[in-house]
Amino acid sequence: MHGSQILEEADRLMTVCNSCRYCEGLCAVFPAMEMRRAFSDGDLNYLANLCHACGACYTDCQFSPPHEFNVNVPRTLAIARAESWAGYAWPRALSGLFARNGVAVSLICAVSVAAFIFGFAAFTDRQVLLGVHTGPGAFYALMPHNAMAALFGAAFLYAMLALATGLRAFWSDIGEPAGTLADPPSLWQAMKDAGRLRYLDGGGVGCFNEDERPTDRRKIYHHLTFYGFLLCFAATSVATLYHYLLAREAPYAWWDLPVLLGTLGGIGLLIGPAGLLIEKFKRDAALVDEKRTGMDTAFILMLLLTSMTGLALLAWRDTVAMGPLLALHLGVVFSLFITLPYSKFVHGLYRYAALVRYARERRMLGHG
Ligand code: SF4
Ligand code: SF4
């Protein structure tokens, strides 16, 4: 007996697949499945989070609908995956945010943007809010640096704490003691596999999206999104070091490292999410967990809004539009931070942990 209907179904499918084994070369899920004869809830959650949703095992399967075996591995694992994220959420009281995620994220974003606009209007006079501010420290005419650092530092720390607690719950659910997460060769292998999205390629031909013709589009857009996000994070980190170590205040010139990193990242974070959104709406409905369309879309839109408002702020920071654009950008980034632990963002964390376990299992069997 499993903890949910979807895990019962995942168990049924994994048992069929374990007899068939036709798909064993497609990704990491099938070899990991073959290491087991029976599946606990934790095993199924592990396999669900190891799946990259490439769709190949649905297209290739001779038992997929309308066959009576009704084998649909991508969709079943997608639902199990999303249900597992809600189960690991911290604090537990907020796990419901995964259910109506699109509405929740939209509301939090709207309130957050409104709060920054209201805050700027309340704490600065109209001339400052709609004035032209240039040179080092220009942003802090609208919001003192210490207030900005305290607010965003607290939101970031909260997100990190919630994500780390969720990761711990996942790791314990799949039956691994905390210590095994510190296995350098497995961490490195998983980093390489995640960094090039090794298993989002349908066994080498590409990802299946709207039809039976594989393409690399989802992988390319995902890379642009992921590396764009990392570059933006690097830009913020360098700017923080500039501020505290070199006493150099933002905004910086266009040729300075934080701006170059942020601009490159912002462009990636513009093209990648826009492409993912287009691919999402073209995707074969048989492959997706339609109940989570809101969550996927909300996260992609939040990334898109972050890059759009960031690039707009860069373009018009020397004009009277700077104040309203700064409020808009800070509101979007703040809501992105506090909703990270309850958004599609978590898929990257749990998938990476699942890849670490997979790498370790393979090494223990002498395969890597
Ligand atoms: S998905 Fe279908 S073809 Fe692939 S292993 Fe399972 S039953 Fe076999
Ligand atoms: S959808 Fe792709 S990644 Fe997921 S189990 Fe099937 S082949 Fe593997």
Coordinates of C-alpha atoms and ligand atoms in Angstrom, one line a residue:
M1 CA 0.0 0.0 0.0
H2 CA 1.3 3.4 -0.9
G3 CA 0.6 6.8 0.5
S4 CA -1.4 8.1 -2.5
Q5 CA -3.2 7.0 -5.6
I6 CA -0.5 8.4 -7.9
L7 CA 2.2 6.4 -6.1
E8 CA 0.0 3.3 -6.5
E9 CA -0.1 4.0 -10.2
A10 CA 3.6 4.8 -10.4
D11 CA 4.3 1.4 -8.7
R12 CA 2.1 -0.3 -11.3
L13 CA 3.9 1.3 -14.2
M14 CA 7.4 0.7 -12.7
T15 CA 6.4 -3.0 -12.3
V16 CA 5.3 -3.2 -16.0
C17 CA 8.4 -1.3 -17.1
N18 CA 10.7 -3.6 -15.0
S19 CA 9.4 -6.6 -17.0
C20 CA 9.6 -4.8 -20.3
R21 CA 12.9 -2.8 -20.0
Y22 CA 12.6 -1.5 -23.6
C23 CA 13.3 2.1 -22.4
E24 CA 16.4 1.4 -20.3
G25 CA 18.7 3.5 -22.6
L26 CA 16.5 6.6 -22.6
C27 CA 17.4 8.2 -19.3
A28 CA 18.4 7.6 -15.7
V29 CA 15.0 6.6 -14.5
F30 CA 14.9 3.1 -16.0
P31 CA 18.4 2.0 -14.9
A32 CA 17.5 3.2 -11.4
M33 CA 14.3 1.3 -11.5
E34 CA 16.1 -1.8 -12.6
M35 CA 18.2 -1.7 -9.4
R36 CA 14.9 -2.4 -7.5
R37 CA 12.4 -5.3 -7.4
A38 CA 9.9 -3.5 -5.1
F39 CA 9.2 0.2 -4.7
S40 CA 8.7 2.1 -1.5
D41 CA 7.0 5.6 -1.5
G42 CA 10.5 7.1 -1.2
D43 CA 11.8 5.0 -4.2
L44 CA 8.9 6.2 -6.3
N45 CA 9.5 9.9 -5.3
Y46 CA 13.1 9.4 -6.1
L47 CA 12.3 8.1 -9.6
A48 CA 9.7 10.8 -10.1
N49 CA 12.3 13.5 -9.3
L50 CA 14.9 11.8 -11.5
C51 CA 12.6 12.1 -14.5
H52 CA 13.3 15.1 -16.8
A53 CA 10.0 14.9 -18.6
C54 CA 11.5 14.4 -22.0
G55 CA 8.5 12.4 -23.1
A56 CA 10.5 9.7 -25.0
C57 CA 9.2 6.8 -23.0
Y58 CA 5.6 7.7 -23.9
T59 CA 6.3 8.1 -27.6
D60 CA 8.3 4.9 -27.7
C61 CA 6.0 2.8 -25.5
Q62 CA 3.9 0.0 -27.2
F63 CA 1.7 -0.1 -24.1
S64 CA 0.8 3.6 -24.0
P65 CA -2.9 4.5 -24.5
P66 CA -5.1 3.3 -26.1
H67 CA -3.4 0.0 -25.1
E68 CA -5.2 -1.5 -22.1
F69 CA -2.0 -1.3 -20.0
N70 CA -2.4 2.4 -20.2
V71 CA 1.3 3.1 -19.6
N72 CA 2.0 6.9 -19.4
V73 CA 5.3 7.2 -17.4
P74 CA 6.0 11.0 -18.0
R75 CA 2.5 12.1 -16.9
T76 CA 2.4 9.8 -13.9
L77 CA 5.8 10.8 -12.7
A78 CA 5.0 14.5 -13.2
I79 CA 2.0 14.2 -10.9
A80 CA 4.0 12.2 -8.3
R81 CA 6.8 14.7 -8.5
A82 CA 4.6 17.7 -7.9
E83 CA 2.8 15.9 -5.0
S84 CA 6.1 15.1 -3.4
W85 CA 7.2 18.8 -3.4
A86 CA 4.0 19.7 -1.5
G87 CA 4.9 16.9 1.0
Y88 CA 8.4 18.2 1.6
A89 CA 7.4 21.9 1.9
W90 CA 8.4 23.8 5.0
P91 CA 6.6 25.1 7.0
R92 CA 4.0 22.4 6.4
A93 CA 1.2 25.0 6.8
L94 CA 2.3 26.5 3.5
S95 CA 2.4 23.3 1.5
G96 CA -1.0 24.3 0.1
L97 CA 0.7 27.1 -1.9
F98 CA 1.7 24.4 -4.3
A99 CA -1.9 23.5 -5.1
R100 CA -3.1 27.0 -6.3
N101 CA 0.3 28.2 -7.1
G102 CA -0.6 30.4 -10.1
V103 CA -3.1 32.4 -8.0
A104 CA -0.9 32.6 -4.9
V105 CA 2.2 33.8 -6.8
S106 CA 0.2 36.4 -8.7
L107 CA -1.3 37.7 -5.5
I108 CA 2.0 37.8 -3.6
C109 CA 3.7 39.5 -6.6
A110 CA 0.9 42.1 -6.9
V111 CA 0.9 42.9 -3.1
S112 CA 4.7 43.0 -3.1
V113 CA 4.9 45.5 -6.1
A114 CA 2.2 47.6 -4.5
A115 CA 4.0 47.6 -1.2
F116 CA 7.2 48.9 -2.8
I117 CA 5.4 51.6 -4.7
F118 CA 3.4 52.6 -1.6
G119 CA 6.6 52.5 0.5
F120 CA 8.5 54.7 -1.9
A121 CA 5.6 57.1 -2.1
A122 CA 5.2 57.2 1.7
F123 CA 8.8 57.5 2.7
T124 CA 10.1 59.9 0.0
D125 CA 8.6 63.0 -1.3
R126 CA 7.2 63.3 -4.8
Q127 CA 10.3 65.2 -6.1
V128 CA 12.6 62.4 -5.0
L129 CA 10.3 59.6 -6.3
L130 CA 10.0 61.2 -9.7
G131 CA 13.3 63.0 -9.8
V132 CA 16.4 62.2 -11.8
H133 CA 19.1 60.5 -9.8
T134 CA 22.5 59.5 -11.3
G135 CA 25.9 58.3 -10.1
P136 CA 26.9 56.1 -7.1
G137 CA 24.1 55.7 -4.5
A138 CA 21.4 56.9 -6.8
F139 CA 19.1 54.0 -5.9
Y140 CA 19.5 54.7 -2.2
A141 CA 17.8 58.1 -2.6
L142 CA 14.6 56.1 -2.9
M143 CA 15.3 53.4 -0.3
P144 CA 18.3 53.4 2.1
H145 CA 20.8 50.7 1.4
N146 CA 20.6 49.2 4.9
A147 CA 16.8 48.8 4.6
M148 CA 17.1 47.2 1.2
A149 CA 19.9 44.8 2.4
A150 CA 17.9 43.9 5.6
L151 CA 14.7 43.2 3.7
F152 CA 16.2 41.2 0.8
G153 CA 18.7 39.4 3.1
A154 CA 15.8 38.2 5.3
A155 CA 13.8 37.1 2.3
F156 CA 16.8 35.3 0.9
L157 CA 17.7 33.6 4.2
Y158 CA 14.1 32.5 4.7
A159 CA 14.0 31.0 1.2
M160 CA 17.3 29.2 1.8
L161 CA 16.1 27.8 5.1
A162 CA 12.8 26.5 3.6
L163 CA 14.6 25.0 0.6
A164 CA 17.2 23.3 2.8
T165 CA 14.5 21.9 5.1
G166 CA 12.6 20.6 2.1
L167 CA 15.7 19.0 0.7
R168 CA 16.4 17.3 4.0
A169 CA 12.8 15.9 4.0
F170 CA 13.3 14.6 0.4
W171 CA 16.7 13.0 1.3
S172 CA 15.2 11.2 4.3
D173 CA 12.1 10.2 2.4
I174 CA 14.2 8.4 -0.2
G175 CA 16.0 6.6 2.6
E176 CA 19.4 8.3 2.5
P177 CA 21.2 9.5 5.7
A178 CA 22.3 13.2 5.6
G179 CA 26.0 12.2 5.4
T180 CA 25.7 10.5 1.9
L181 CA 24.9 13.9 0.4
A182 CA 28.5 14.8 1.0
D183 CA 30.1 12.4 -1.6
P184 CA 32.3 14.5 -3.8
P185 CA 32.5 12.2 -6.9
S186 CA 28.7 11.8 -6.9
L187 CA 28.1 15.5 -6.4
W188 CA 30.5 16.3 -9.3
Q189 CA 28.8 13.7 -11.6
A190 CA 25.4 15.1 -10.8
M191 CA 26.6 18.6 -11.4
K192 CA 27.8 17.6 -14.9
D193 CA 24.6 15.7 -15.6
A194 CA 22.4 18.6 -14.4
G195 CA 24.6 21.3 -16.0
R196 CA 24.2 19.8 -19.5
L197 CA 20.7 18.4 -18.9
R198 CA 22.0 15.0 -19.9
Y199 CA 18.6 13.3 -19.5
L200 CA 16.5 15.8 -21.3
D201 CA 17.4 14.3 -24.7
G202 CA 15.2 11.3 -25.2
G203 CA 18.2 9.0 -25.2
G204 CA 20.1 11.2 -27.7
V205 CA 17.5 12.2 -30.2
G206 CA 15.9 15.2 -28.4
C207 CA 12.9 16.0 -26.3
F208 CA 9.4 15.1 -27.4
N209 CA 7.0 18.1 -27.1
E210 CA 4.0 18.7 -29.3
D211 CA 4.4 15.6 -31.6
E212 CA 6.6 12.6 -32.3
R213 CA 9.4 14.6 -33.8
P214 CA 12.1 15.2 -31.2
T215 CA 13.8 18.6 -30.9
D216 CA 16.3 20.3 -28.6
R217 CA 14.3 23.4 -28.2
R218 CA 13.2 22.8 -24.6
K219 CA 16.8 22.0 -23.6
I220 CA 18.2 25.1 -25.2
Y221 CA 15.5 27.4 -23.6
H222 CA 16.1 25.7 -20.3
H223 CA 19.9 26.3 -20.6
L224 CA 19.3 29.9 -21.4
T225 CA 17.0 30.2 -18.3
F226 CA 19.3 28.4 -15.9
Y227 CA 22.5 30.0 -16.9
G228 CA 20.8 33.4 -17.2
F229 CA 19.6 33.0 -13.6
L230 CA 23.1 32.0 -12.5
L231 CA 24.6 35.1 -14.2
C232 CA 22.0 37.4 -12.5
F233 CA 22.9 35.8 -9.2
A234 CA 26.6 36.3 -9.9
A235 CA 25.9 40.0 -10.8
T236 CA 24.1 40.5 -7.4
S237 CA 26.9 38.7 -5.5
V238 CA 29.7 40.8 -7.2
A239 CA 27.7 44.0 -6.5
T240 CA 27.5 43.0 -2.8
L241 CA 31.3 42.5 -2.7
Y242 CA 31.8 45.8 -4.4
H243 CA 29.6 47.5 -1.8
Y244 CA 31.1 45.9 1.3
L245 CA 34.7 45.3 0.3
L246 CA 35.4 48.2 -2.1
A247 CA 32.9 50.7 -0.7
R248 CA 31.6 51.2 -4.3
E249 CA 27.9 51.9 -4.5
A250 CA 25.4 50.9 -7.2
P251 CA 24.4 51.8 -9.9
Y252 CA 27.6 50.9 -11.9
A253 CA 28.7 51.9 -15.3
W254 CA 27.5 49.7 -18.2
W255 CA 31.0 48.2 -18.6
D256 CA 31.4 47.2 -15.0
L257 CA 31.3 43.5 -14.0
P258 CA 27.9 43.5 -12.2
V259 CA 26.2 45.3 -15.1
L260 CA 27.8 43.0 -17.7
L261 CA 26.9 39.9 -15.8
G262 CA 23.4 41.2 -15.1
T263 CA 22.8 42.2 -18.7
L264 CA 24.0 38.9 -20.2
G265 CA 21.9 37.0 -17.5
G266 CA 18.9 39.2 -18.1
I267 CA 19.0 38.5 -21.9
G268 CA 19.2 34.7 -21.2
L269 CA 16.4 35.1 -18.7
L270 CA 14.3 36.9 -21.3
I271 CA 14.7 34.5 -24.2
G272 CA 14.8 31.3 -22.2
P273 CA 11.5 31.7 -20.2
A274 CA 9.8 33.1 -23.3
G275 CA 10.8 30.1 -25.3
L276 CA 9.8 27.7 -22.5
L277 CA 6.4 29.4 -22.3
I278 CA 5.8 28.9 -26.0
E279 CA 6.9 25.2 -25.8
K280 CA 4.7 24.7 -22.8
F281 CA 1.6 25.8 -24.6
K282 CA 2.4 23.6 -27.6
R283 CA 3.2 20.5 -25.5
D284 CA 1.1 17.3 -26.0
A285 CA -1.6 17.3 -23.3
A286 CA -1.0 13.6 -22.8
L287 CA 2.4 14.3 -21.3
V288 CA 1.6 16.9 -18.7
D289 CA 0.1 17.2 -15.3
E290 CA -2.6 19.7 -16.3
K291 CA -3.4 20.6 -12.6
R292 CA 0.1 22.2 -12.3
T293 CA 0.0 24.3 -15.5
G294 CA -0.6 27.4 -13.2
M295 CA 2.5 26.6 -11.1
D296 CA 4.8 26.1 -14.2
T297 CA 3.4 29.2 -15.9
A298 CA 3.7 31.4 -12.7
F299 CA 7.3 30.5 -12.2
I300 CA 8.3 31.2 -15.8
L301 CA 6.4 34.5 -15.8
M302 CA 8.1 35.5 -12.6
L303 CA 11.5 34.9 -14.2
L304 CA 10.4 36.8 -17.3
L305 CA 9.1 39.7 -15.2
T306 CA 12.4 39.8 -13.2
S307 CA 14.5 40.1 -16.3
M308 CA 12.1 42.6 -18.1
T309 CA 12.0 44.9 -15.1
G310 CA 15.7 44.6 -14.5
L311 CA 16.6 45.4 -18.1
A312 CA 14.1 48.3 -18.1
L313 CA 15.6 49.7 -15.0
L314 CA 19.1 49.5 -16.6
A315 CA 17.8 51.2 -19.8
W316 CA 16.0 54.1 -18.0
R317 CA 17.9 54.5 -14.7
D318 CA 19.1 58.0 -15.7
T319 CA 15.5 59.3 -16.2
V320 CA 12.5 60.2 -14.1
A321 CA 11.2 56.6 -14.7
M322 CA 13.9 55.2 -12.4
G323 CA 11.9 55.5 -9.1
P324 CA 8.8 53.6 -10.4
L325 CA 10.9 51.1 -12.3
L326 CA 13.0 50.4 -9.2
A327 CA 9.8 49.8 -7.1
L328 CA 8.5 47.5 -9.8
H329 CA 11.8 45.5 -10.0
L330 CA 12.3 45.2 -6.3
G331 CA 8.7 44.1 -5.8
V332 CA 9.0 41.4 -8.4
V333 CA 12.4 40.2 -7.1
F334 CA 11.1 40.2 -3.5
S335 CA 8.1 38.0 -4.4
L336 CA 10.3 35.7 -6.5
F337 CA 12.5 35.2 -3.4
I338 CA 9.8 34.5 -0.9
T339 CA 7.8 32.2 -3.3
L340 CA 10.9 30.2 -4.4
P341 CA 10.4 27.3 -1.9
Y342 CA 6.7 26.9 -3.0
S343 CA 7.3 27.3 -6.8
K344 CA 8.6 25.2 -9.7
F345 CA 12.1 26.4 -8.7
V346 CA 12.2 23.4 -6.3
H347 CA 12.4 20.9 -9.2
G348 CA 16.0 21.9 -9.8
L349 CA 17.0 21.2 -6.2
Y350 CA 15.2 17.8 -5.9
R351 CA 16.3 16.7 -9.4
Y352 CA 19.9 17.5 -8.5
A353 CA 19.7 15.5 -5.3
A354 CA 18.1 12.6 -7.2
L355 CA 21.0 12.8 -9.7
V356 CA 23.5 12.7 -6.8
R357 CA 21.8 9.5 -5.5
Y358 CA 21.8 8.0 -9.0
A359 CA 25.5 8.7 -9.4
R360 CA 26.2 7.2 -6.1
E361 CA 24.2 4.1 -6.8
R362 CA 26.0 3.6 -10.1
R363 CA 29.4 4.0 -8.4
M364 CA 28.5 1.4 -5.8
L365 CA 27.7 -1.0 -8.6
G366 CA 31.0 -0.2 -10.3
H367 CA 29.5 1.8 -13.2
G368 CA 31.1 5.2 -12.7
Ligands
SF4_1 S1 7.5 2.8 -20.9 FE1 6.6 1.2 -22.1 S2 8.1 0.6 -23.5 FE2 9.2 1.7 -21.9 S3 9.9 0.2 -20.5 FE3 7.8 1.0 -19.8 S4 6.4 -0.5 -20.7 FE4 8.3 -0.8 -21.7
SF4_2 S1 9.9 11.2 -19.7 FE1 12.1 11.0 -20.4 S2 13.2 11.3 -18.5 FE2 11.1 10.8 -17.8 S3 11.1 8.6 -17.5 FE3 10.5 9.0 -19.6 S4 12.4 8.8 -20.9 FE4 13.0 9.1 -18.7

